[in-house]
Every structure is written in C-alpha cells, then in structure tokens.
C-alpha cells in the first residue's frame, strides 16, 4: 500500500485578473507542514505548447504577452513557520500606459529543499525536495467583458476510430475573457 502525498504549501487563488478598476490582488500562502519553509516568489512567462500544457515563452513571445512589466510584487521571499500564513500583494502600475490587449504572466512560488536527511516513515520514505507551483495573473485594460464575441466555424461530424461520432468545431474569440 502507498501513503498519500502531502503538499508543502498551499497557494490561493490559483488564477486572478487585474484591471484599472481593481488594481490590486493578494495571494495567500500557507505552510501545511510541521517544518519551516523558505519560499521564493517570482514572475515567469509561459506560452501554450499546443497540447494543453505550457512551456517557457521565447523572448519575442514575452514581449507580446508578458504582464509582469505592468505589475509590482511584494514580498518576493517569505519564511513560514509550521502552520504559518503570509500574504503576497500584486499591484497594477497605473503610472504606465497599459496595452490594449490582455497580458498574462505566471507567479511562481518555489520552496527550497529543506536539507533534512531522508527518513523512513511507516512503510514509505519521507524526503525533502524543492517544490514549485505557478498561477496565472492576467492584466486587462478594462473590466468590461460585454465586448466578448465567439464565432464558430468549420463544424464537421466524423466517425472516430472507435466508431463513435465526433463533432469538431473551431472557435474564434474576440474581446477579453
């Protein structure tokens, strides 16, 4: 039998949208262990890999999609005692002109390895490893969403290899989501 895995820290929310009418948001981070944790918080830019995942954005992609130049983050490093909680604040820099399109960056929370020896715990091993989680932060030039439009095109009904019917359609979005 295997033992369940436990998270070292918990981050909430897992996604947020910032715009001029709501220029500030906070993330709550809490230590779910019985040990002290050191957590670094930084911006990363990721791009869709086309298969539902992400990959690091190229320099050109960062120029077109990064939200981090328009945001301020504080603090960038926290130390949490067991059961401890901390607030991370992200603020929109309203002194710069925002682009007319949506921008997105990911806030990366990473803990460093705790450097404790591997210990036998019950029928398993407990090892301290570094852990990271990222959450998207989206910047929109407006909070309005009534200009969203979705257009359907190219619908087709095909029979899949398993014999079931499959509907395929292309969606094209305009406006902000």
PDB file of C-alpha atoms in Angstrom:
ATOM      1  CA  UNK A   1       0.000   0.000   0.000  1.00  0.00           C
ATOM      2  CA  UNK A   2       1.174   3.530  -0.695  1.00  0.00           C
ATOM      3  CA  UNK A   3       0.984   6.517   1.604  1.00  0.00           C
ATOM      4  CA  UNK A   4      -0.737   9.687   0.406  1.00  0.00           C
ATOM      5  CA  UNK A   5       1.446  12.596  -0.648  1.00  0.00           C
ATOM      6  CA  UNK A   6       1.098  15.869   1.222  1.00  0.00           C
ATOM      7  CA  UNK A   7       1.600  19.375  -0.097  1.00  0.00           C
ATOM      8  CA  UNK A   8       4.319  21.503   1.470  1.00  0.00           C
ATOM      9  CA  UNK A   9       2.482  24.776   0.952  1.00  0.00           C
ATOM     10  CA  UNK A  10      -0.874  25.980  -0.287  1.00  0.00           C
ATOM     11  CA  UNK A  11      -1.434  28.984  -2.588  1.00  0.00           C
ATOM     12  CA  UNK A  12      -4.760  30.702  -3.251  1.00  0.00           C
ATOM     13  CA  UNK A  13      -6.229  31.879  -5.550  1.00  0.00           C
ATOM     14  CA  UNK A  14      -4.988  29.779  -8.451  1.00  0.00           C
ATOM     15  CA  UNK A  15      -5.810  32.457 -11.044  1.00  0.00           C
ATOM     16  CA  UNK A  16      -6.555  36.166 -10.864  1.00  0.00           C
ATOM     17  CA  UNK A  17      -7.436  39.076 -13.147  1.00  0.00           C
ATOM     18  CA  UNK A  18      -6.250  42.635 -12.528  1.00  0.00           C
ATOM     19  CA  UNK A  19      -7.563  45.733 -14.307  1.00  0.00           C
ATOM     20  CA  UNK A  20      -7.571  49.504 -13.638  1.00  0.00           C
ATOM     21  CA  UNK A  21     -10.819  49.303 -11.647  1.00  0.00           C
ATOM     22  CA  UNK A  22      -9.330  46.547  -9.452  1.00  0.00           C
ATOM     23  CA  UNK A  23      -5.597  47.280  -9.495  1.00  0.00           C
ATOM     24  CA  UNK A  24      -4.593  45.155  -6.508  1.00  0.00           C
ATOM     25  CA  UNK A  25      -4.884  41.494  -5.590  1.00  0.00           C
ATOM     26  CA  UNK A  26      -3.468  39.299  -2.868  1.00  0.00           C
ATOM     27  CA  UNK A  27      -2.348  35.691  -2.745  1.00  0.00           C
ATOM     28  CA  UNK A  28      -2.469  33.714   0.476  1.00  0.00           C
ATOM     29  CA  UNK A  29       0.321  31.213   1.018  1.00  0.00           C
ATOM     30  CA  UNK A  30       0.307  28.820   3.965  1.00  0.00           C
ATOM     31  CA  UNK A  31       2.704  26.207   5.315  1.00  0.00           C
ATOM     32  CA  UNK A  32       0.973  22.828   5.537  1.00  0.00           C
ATOM     33  CA  UNK A  33       3.983  21.074   7.109  1.00  0.00           C
ATOM     34  CA  UNK A  34       5.479  20.775  10.560  1.00  0.00           C
ATOM     35  CA  UNK A  35       8.727  22.408   9.356  1.00  0.00           C
ATOM     36  CA  UNK A  36       9.939  25.894   8.493  1.00  0.00           C
ATOM     37  CA  UNK A  37       9.729  26.711   4.784  1.00  0.00           C
ATOM     38  CA  UNK A  38      11.528  29.315   2.701  1.00  0.00           C
ATOM     39  CA  UNK A  39       9.527  30.287  -0.384  1.00  0.00           C
ATOM     40  CA  UNK A  40      10.671  32.487  -3.256  1.00  0.00           C
ATOM     41  CA  UNK A  41       8.095  34.323  -5.380  1.00  0.00           C
ATOM     42  CA  UNK A  42       8.959  35.499  -8.900  1.00  0.00           C
ATOM     43  CA  UNK A  43       7.481  36.161 -12.323  1.00  0.00           C
ATOM     44  CA  UNK A  44       7.767  33.715 -15.203  1.00  0.00           C
ATOM     45  CA  UNK A  45       6.269  33.908 -18.670  1.00  0.00           C
ATOM     46  CA  UNK A  46       4.825  30.741 -20.142  1.00  0.00           C
ATOM     47  CA  UNK A  47       3.295  30.046 -23.528  1.00  0.00           C
ATOM     48  CA  UNK A  48       0.866  27.334 -24.562  1.00  0.00           C
ATOM     49  CA  UNK A  49       2.574  24.307 -26.087  1.00  0.00           C
ATOM     50  CA  UNK A  50      -0.500  23.474 -28.196  1.00  0.00           C
ATOM     51  CA  UNK A  51      -1.196  20.267 -26.246  1.00  0.00           C
ATOM     52  CA  UNK A  52      -2.852  21.776 -23.184  1.00  0.00           C
ATOM     53  CA  UNK A  53       0.428  22.409 -21.362  1.00  0.00           C
ATOM     54  CA  UNK A  54       2.893  25.259 -21.014  1.00  0.00           C
ATOM     55  CA  UNK A  55       6.495  25.880 -21.970  1.00  0.00           C
ATOM     56  CA  UNK A  56       8.813  28.827 -21.241  1.00  0.00           C
ATOM     57  CA  UNK A  57       7.964  31.736 -23.525  1.00  0.00           C
ATOM     58  CA  UNK A  58      10.529  32.867 -26.079  1.00  0.00           C
ATOM     59  CA  UNK A  59      11.888  36.420 -25.954  1.00  0.00           C
ATOM     60  CA  UNK A  60       9.505  37.504 -28.755  1.00  0.00           C
ATOM     61  CA  UNK A  61       6.524  35.830 -27.066  1.00  0.00           C
ATOM     62  CA  UNK A  62       7.370  37.563 -23.770  1.00  0.00           C
ATOM     63  CA  UNK A  63       7.292  40.951 -25.491  1.00  0.00           C
ATOM     64  CA  UNK A  64       3.792  40.219 -26.792  1.00  0.00           C
ATOM     65  CA  UNK A  65       2.237  38.549 -23.740  1.00  0.00           C
ATOM     66  CA  UNK A  66       4.060  39.422 -20.510  1.00  0.00           C
ATOM     67  CA  UNK A  67       2.062  41.167 -17.782  1.00  0.00           C
ATOM     68  CA  UNK A  68       4.964  41.448 -15.333  1.00  0.00           C
ATOM     69  CA  UNK A  69       6.260  44.837 -16.623  1.00  0.00           C
ATOM     70  CA  UNK A  70       2.925  46.320 -15.537  1.00  0.00           C
ATOM     71  CA  UNK A  71       2.880  44.746 -12.064  1.00  0.00           C
ATOM     72  CA  UNK A  72       4.626  45.158  -8.721  1.00  0.00           C
ATOM     73  CA  UNK A  73       5.103  42.193  -6.399  1.00  0.00           C
ATOM     74  CA  UNK A  74       5.789  42.212  -2.656  1.00  0.00           C
ATOM     75  CA  UNK A  75       7.332  40.409  -0.854  1.00  0.00           C
ATOM     76  CA  UNK A  76       9.467  38.216  -3.124  1.00  0.00           C
ATOM     77  CA  UNK A  77      10.650  35.849  -0.391  1.00  0.00           C
ATOM     78  CA  UNK A  78       8.882  34.560   2.720  1.00  0.00           C
ATOM     79  CA  UNK A  79       9.807  32.259   5.556  1.00  0.00           C
ATOM     80  CA  UNK A  80       6.865  30.372   7.007  1.00  0.00           C
ATOM     81  CA  UNK A  81       6.784  28.586  10.331  1.00  0.00           C
ATOM     82  CA  UNK A  82       4.682  25.403  10.596  1.00  0.00           C
ATOM     83  CA  UNK A  83       1.040  26.358  10.071  1.00  0.00           C
ATOM     84  CA  UNK A  84       2.103  29.923   9.206  1.00  0.00           C
ATOM     85  CA  UNK A  85       0.437  32.120   6.581  1.00  0.00           C
ATOM     86  CA  UNK A  86       1.622  35.084   4.566  1.00  0.00           C
ATOM     87  CA  UNK A  87       0.025  37.475   2.076  1.00  0.00           C
ATOM     88  CA  UNK A  88       1.651  38.275  -1.253  1.00  0.00           C
ATOM     89  CA  UNK A  89       0.469  41.533  -2.846  1.00  0.00           C
ATOM     90  CA  UNK A  90       0.372  42.230  -6.591  1.00  0.00           C
ATOM     91  CA  UNK A  91      -0.405  45.794  -7.699  1.00  0.00           C
ATOM     92  CA  UNK A  92      -1.028  47.173 -11.181  1.00  0.00           C
ATOM     93  CA  UNK A  93       1.345  50.009 -12.050  1.00  0.00           C
ATOM     94  CA  UNK A  94      -1.147  52.690 -13.084  1.00  0.00           C
ATOM     95  CA  UNK A  95       1.585  55.202 -13.994  1.00  0.00           C
ATOM     96  CA  UNK A  96       2.307  53.387 -17.281  1.00  0.00           C
ATOM     97  CA  UNK A  97       0.062  53.039 -20.301  1.00  0.00           C
ATOM     98  CA  UNK A  98      -1.476  49.596 -20.489  1.00  0.00           C
ATOM     99  CA  UNK A  99      -1.568  47.826 -23.839  1.00  0.00           C
ATOM    100  CA  UNK A 100      -4.997  47.433 -25.443  1.00  0.00           C
ATOM    101  CA  UNK A 101      -4.829  43.648 -25.270  1.00  0.00           C
ATOM    102  CA  UNK A 102      -4.838  41.170 -22.427  1.00  0.00           C
ATOM    103  CA  UNK A 103      -1.430  40.319 -20.918  1.00  0.00           C
ATOM    104  CA  UNK A 104      -0.538  37.301 -18.798  1.00  0.00           C
ATOM    105  CA  UNK A 105       2.361  36.203 -16.623  1.00  0.00           C
ATOM    106  CA  UNK A 106       2.641  33.427 -14.062  1.00  0.00           C
ATOM    107  CA  UNK A 107       3.557  33.952 -10.443  1.00  0.00           C
ATOM    108  CA  UNK A 108       5.958  31.162  -9.454  1.00  0.00           C
ATOM    109  CA  UNK A 109       6.078  30.075  -5.816  1.00  0.00           C
ATOM    110  CA  UNK A 110       9.053  27.796  -5.137  1.00  0.00           C
ATOM    111  CA  UNK A 111      10.318  26.270  -1.929  1.00  0.00           C
ATOM    112  CA  UNK A 112      13.906  25.262  -1.473  1.00  0.00           C
ATOM    113  CA  UNK A 113      14.848  21.789  -0.327  1.00  0.00           C
ATOM    114  CA  UNK A 114      14.848  21.690   3.458  1.00  0.00           C
ATOM    115  CA  UNK A 115      18.102  19.738   3.587  1.00  0.00           C
ATOM    116  CA  UNK A 116      16.892  17.235   6.168  1.00  0.00           C
ATOM    117  CA  UNK A 117      18.018  13.653   5.945  1.00  0.00           C
ATOM    118  CA  UNK A 118      15.768  11.120   4.231  1.00  0.00           C
ATOM    119  CA  UNK A 119      13.749   9.409   6.938  1.00  0.00           C
ATOM    120  CA  UNK A 120      11.809   6.163   6.981  1.00  0.00           C
ATOM    121  CA  UNK A 121       8.203   6.922   7.858  1.00  0.00           C
ATOM    122  CA  UNK A 122       5.901   3.942   8.278  1.00  0.00           C
ATOM    123  CA  UNK A 123       6.066   1.883   5.101  1.00  0.00           C
ATOM    124  CA  UNK A 124       7.427   4.763   2.980  1.00  0.00           C
ATOM    125  CA  UNK A 125      10.222   7.289   2.844  1.00  0.00           C
ATOM    126  CA  UNK A 126       9.989  10.973   3.584  1.00  0.00           C
ATOM    127  CA  UNK A 127      12.346  13.108   1.506  1.00  0.00           C
ATOM    128  CA  UNK A 128      12.672  16.869   1.404  1.00  0.00           C
ATOM    129  CA  UNK A 129      12.607  18.197  -2.136  1.00  0.00           C
ATOM    130  CA  UNK A 130      12.091  21.565  -3.719  1.00  0.00           C
ATOM    131  CA  UNK A 131       8.543  22.239  -4.871  1.00  0.00           C
ATOM    132  CA  UNK A 132       7.115  24.899  -7.177  1.00  0.00           C
ATOM    133  CA  UNK A 133       3.654  25.946  -8.284  1.00  0.00           C
ATOM    134  CA  UNK A 134       2.682  28.734 -10.669  1.00  0.00           C
ATOM    135  CA  UNK A 135      -0.561  30.644 -11.005  1.00  0.00           C
ATOM    136  CA  UNK A 136      -1.579  32.944 -13.879  1.00  0.00           C
ATOM    137  CA  UNK A 137      -2.012  36.665 -13.291  1.00  0.00           C
ATOM    138  CA  UNK A 138      -3.947  38.312 -16.106  1.00  0.00           C
ATOM    139  CA  UNK A 139      -3.886  42.053 -16.798  1.00  0.00           C
ATOM    140  CA  UNK A 140      -6.751  43.548 -18.786  1.00  0.00           C
ATOM    141  CA  UNK A 141      -7.020  47.178 -19.844  1.00  0.00           C
ATOM    142  CA  UNK A 142     -10.685  47.176 -18.818  1.00  0.00           C
ATOM    143  CA  UNK A 143     -13.006  45.159 -16.615  1.00  0.00           C
ATOM    144  CA  UNK A 144     -15.696  45.171 -19.314  1.00  0.00           C
ATOM    145  CA  UNK A 145     -16.471  41.782 -20.768  1.00  0.00           C
ATOM    146  CA  UNK A 146     -19.546  42.694 -22.782  1.00  0.00           C
ATOM    147  CA  UNK A 147     -17.421  43.089 -25.913  1.00  0.00           C
ATOM    148  CA  UNK A 148     -16.625  39.376 -25.973  1.00  0.00           C
ATOM    149  CA  UNK A 149     -17.676  37.564 -29.107  1.00  0.00           C
ATOM    150  CA  UNK A 150     -17.159  33.964 -30.142  1.00  0.00           C
ATOM    151  CA  UNK A 151     -17.577  32.844 -33.727  1.00  0.00           C
ATOM    152  CA  UNK A 152     -17.998  29.211 -34.701  1.00  0.00           C
ATOM    153  CA  UNK A 153     -16.626  27.924 -37.984  1.00  0.00           C
ATOM    154  CA  UNK A 154     -15.816  24.714 -39.785  1.00  0.00           C
ATOM    155  CA  UNK A 155     -18.213  22.345 -37.992  1.00  0.00           C
ATOM    156  CA  UNK A 156     -17.832  18.732 -39.028  1.00  0.00           C
ATOM    157  CA  UNK A 157     -19.242  15.444 -37.809  1.00  0.00           C
ATOM    158  CA  UNK A 158     -16.925  12.475 -38.226  1.00  0.00           C
ATOM    159  CA  UNK A 159     -16.807   8.896 -37.060  1.00  0.00           C
ATOM    160  CA  UNK A 160     -13.818   8.212 -34.805  1.00  0.00           C
ATOM    161  CA  UNK A 161     -11.651   5.090 -34.868  1.00  0.00           C
ATOM    162  CA  UNK A 162     -13.766   3.637 -32.063  1.00  0.00           C
ATOM    163  CA  UNK A 163     -16.957   4.084 -34.137  1.00  0.00           C
ATOM    164  CA  UNK A 164     -18.370   6.978 -32.096  1.00  0.00           C
ATOM    165  CA  UNK A 165     -19.416  10.222 -33.737  1.00  0.00           C
ATOM    166  CA  UNK A 166     -17.139  13.205 -33.068  1.00  0.00           C
ATOM    167  CA  UNK A 167     -18.145  16.830 -33.523  1.00  0.00           C
ATOM    168  CA  UNK A 168     -15.323  19.192 -34.457  1.00  0.00           C
ATOM    169  CA  UNK A 169     -15.710  22.967 -34.498  1.00  0.00           C
ATOM    170  CA  UNK A 170     -13.306  25.918 -34.495  1.00  0.00           C
ATOM    171  CA  UNK A 171     -13.878  28.773 -32.055  1.00  0.00           C
ATOM    172  CA  UNK A 172     -12.537  32.257 -32.646  1.00  0.00           C
ATOM    173  CA  UNK A 173     -12.700  34.706 -29.740  1.00  0.00           C
ATOM    174  CA  UNK A 174     -12.581  38.470 -29.919  1.00  0.00           C
ATOM    175  CA  UNK A 175     -12.639  40.783 -26.923  1.00  0.00           C
ATOM    176  CA  UNK A 176     -11.488  39.987 -23.413  1.00  0.00           C
ATOM    177  CA  UNK A 177     -12.267  36.920 -21.335  1.00  0.00           C
TER     178      UNK A 177
END
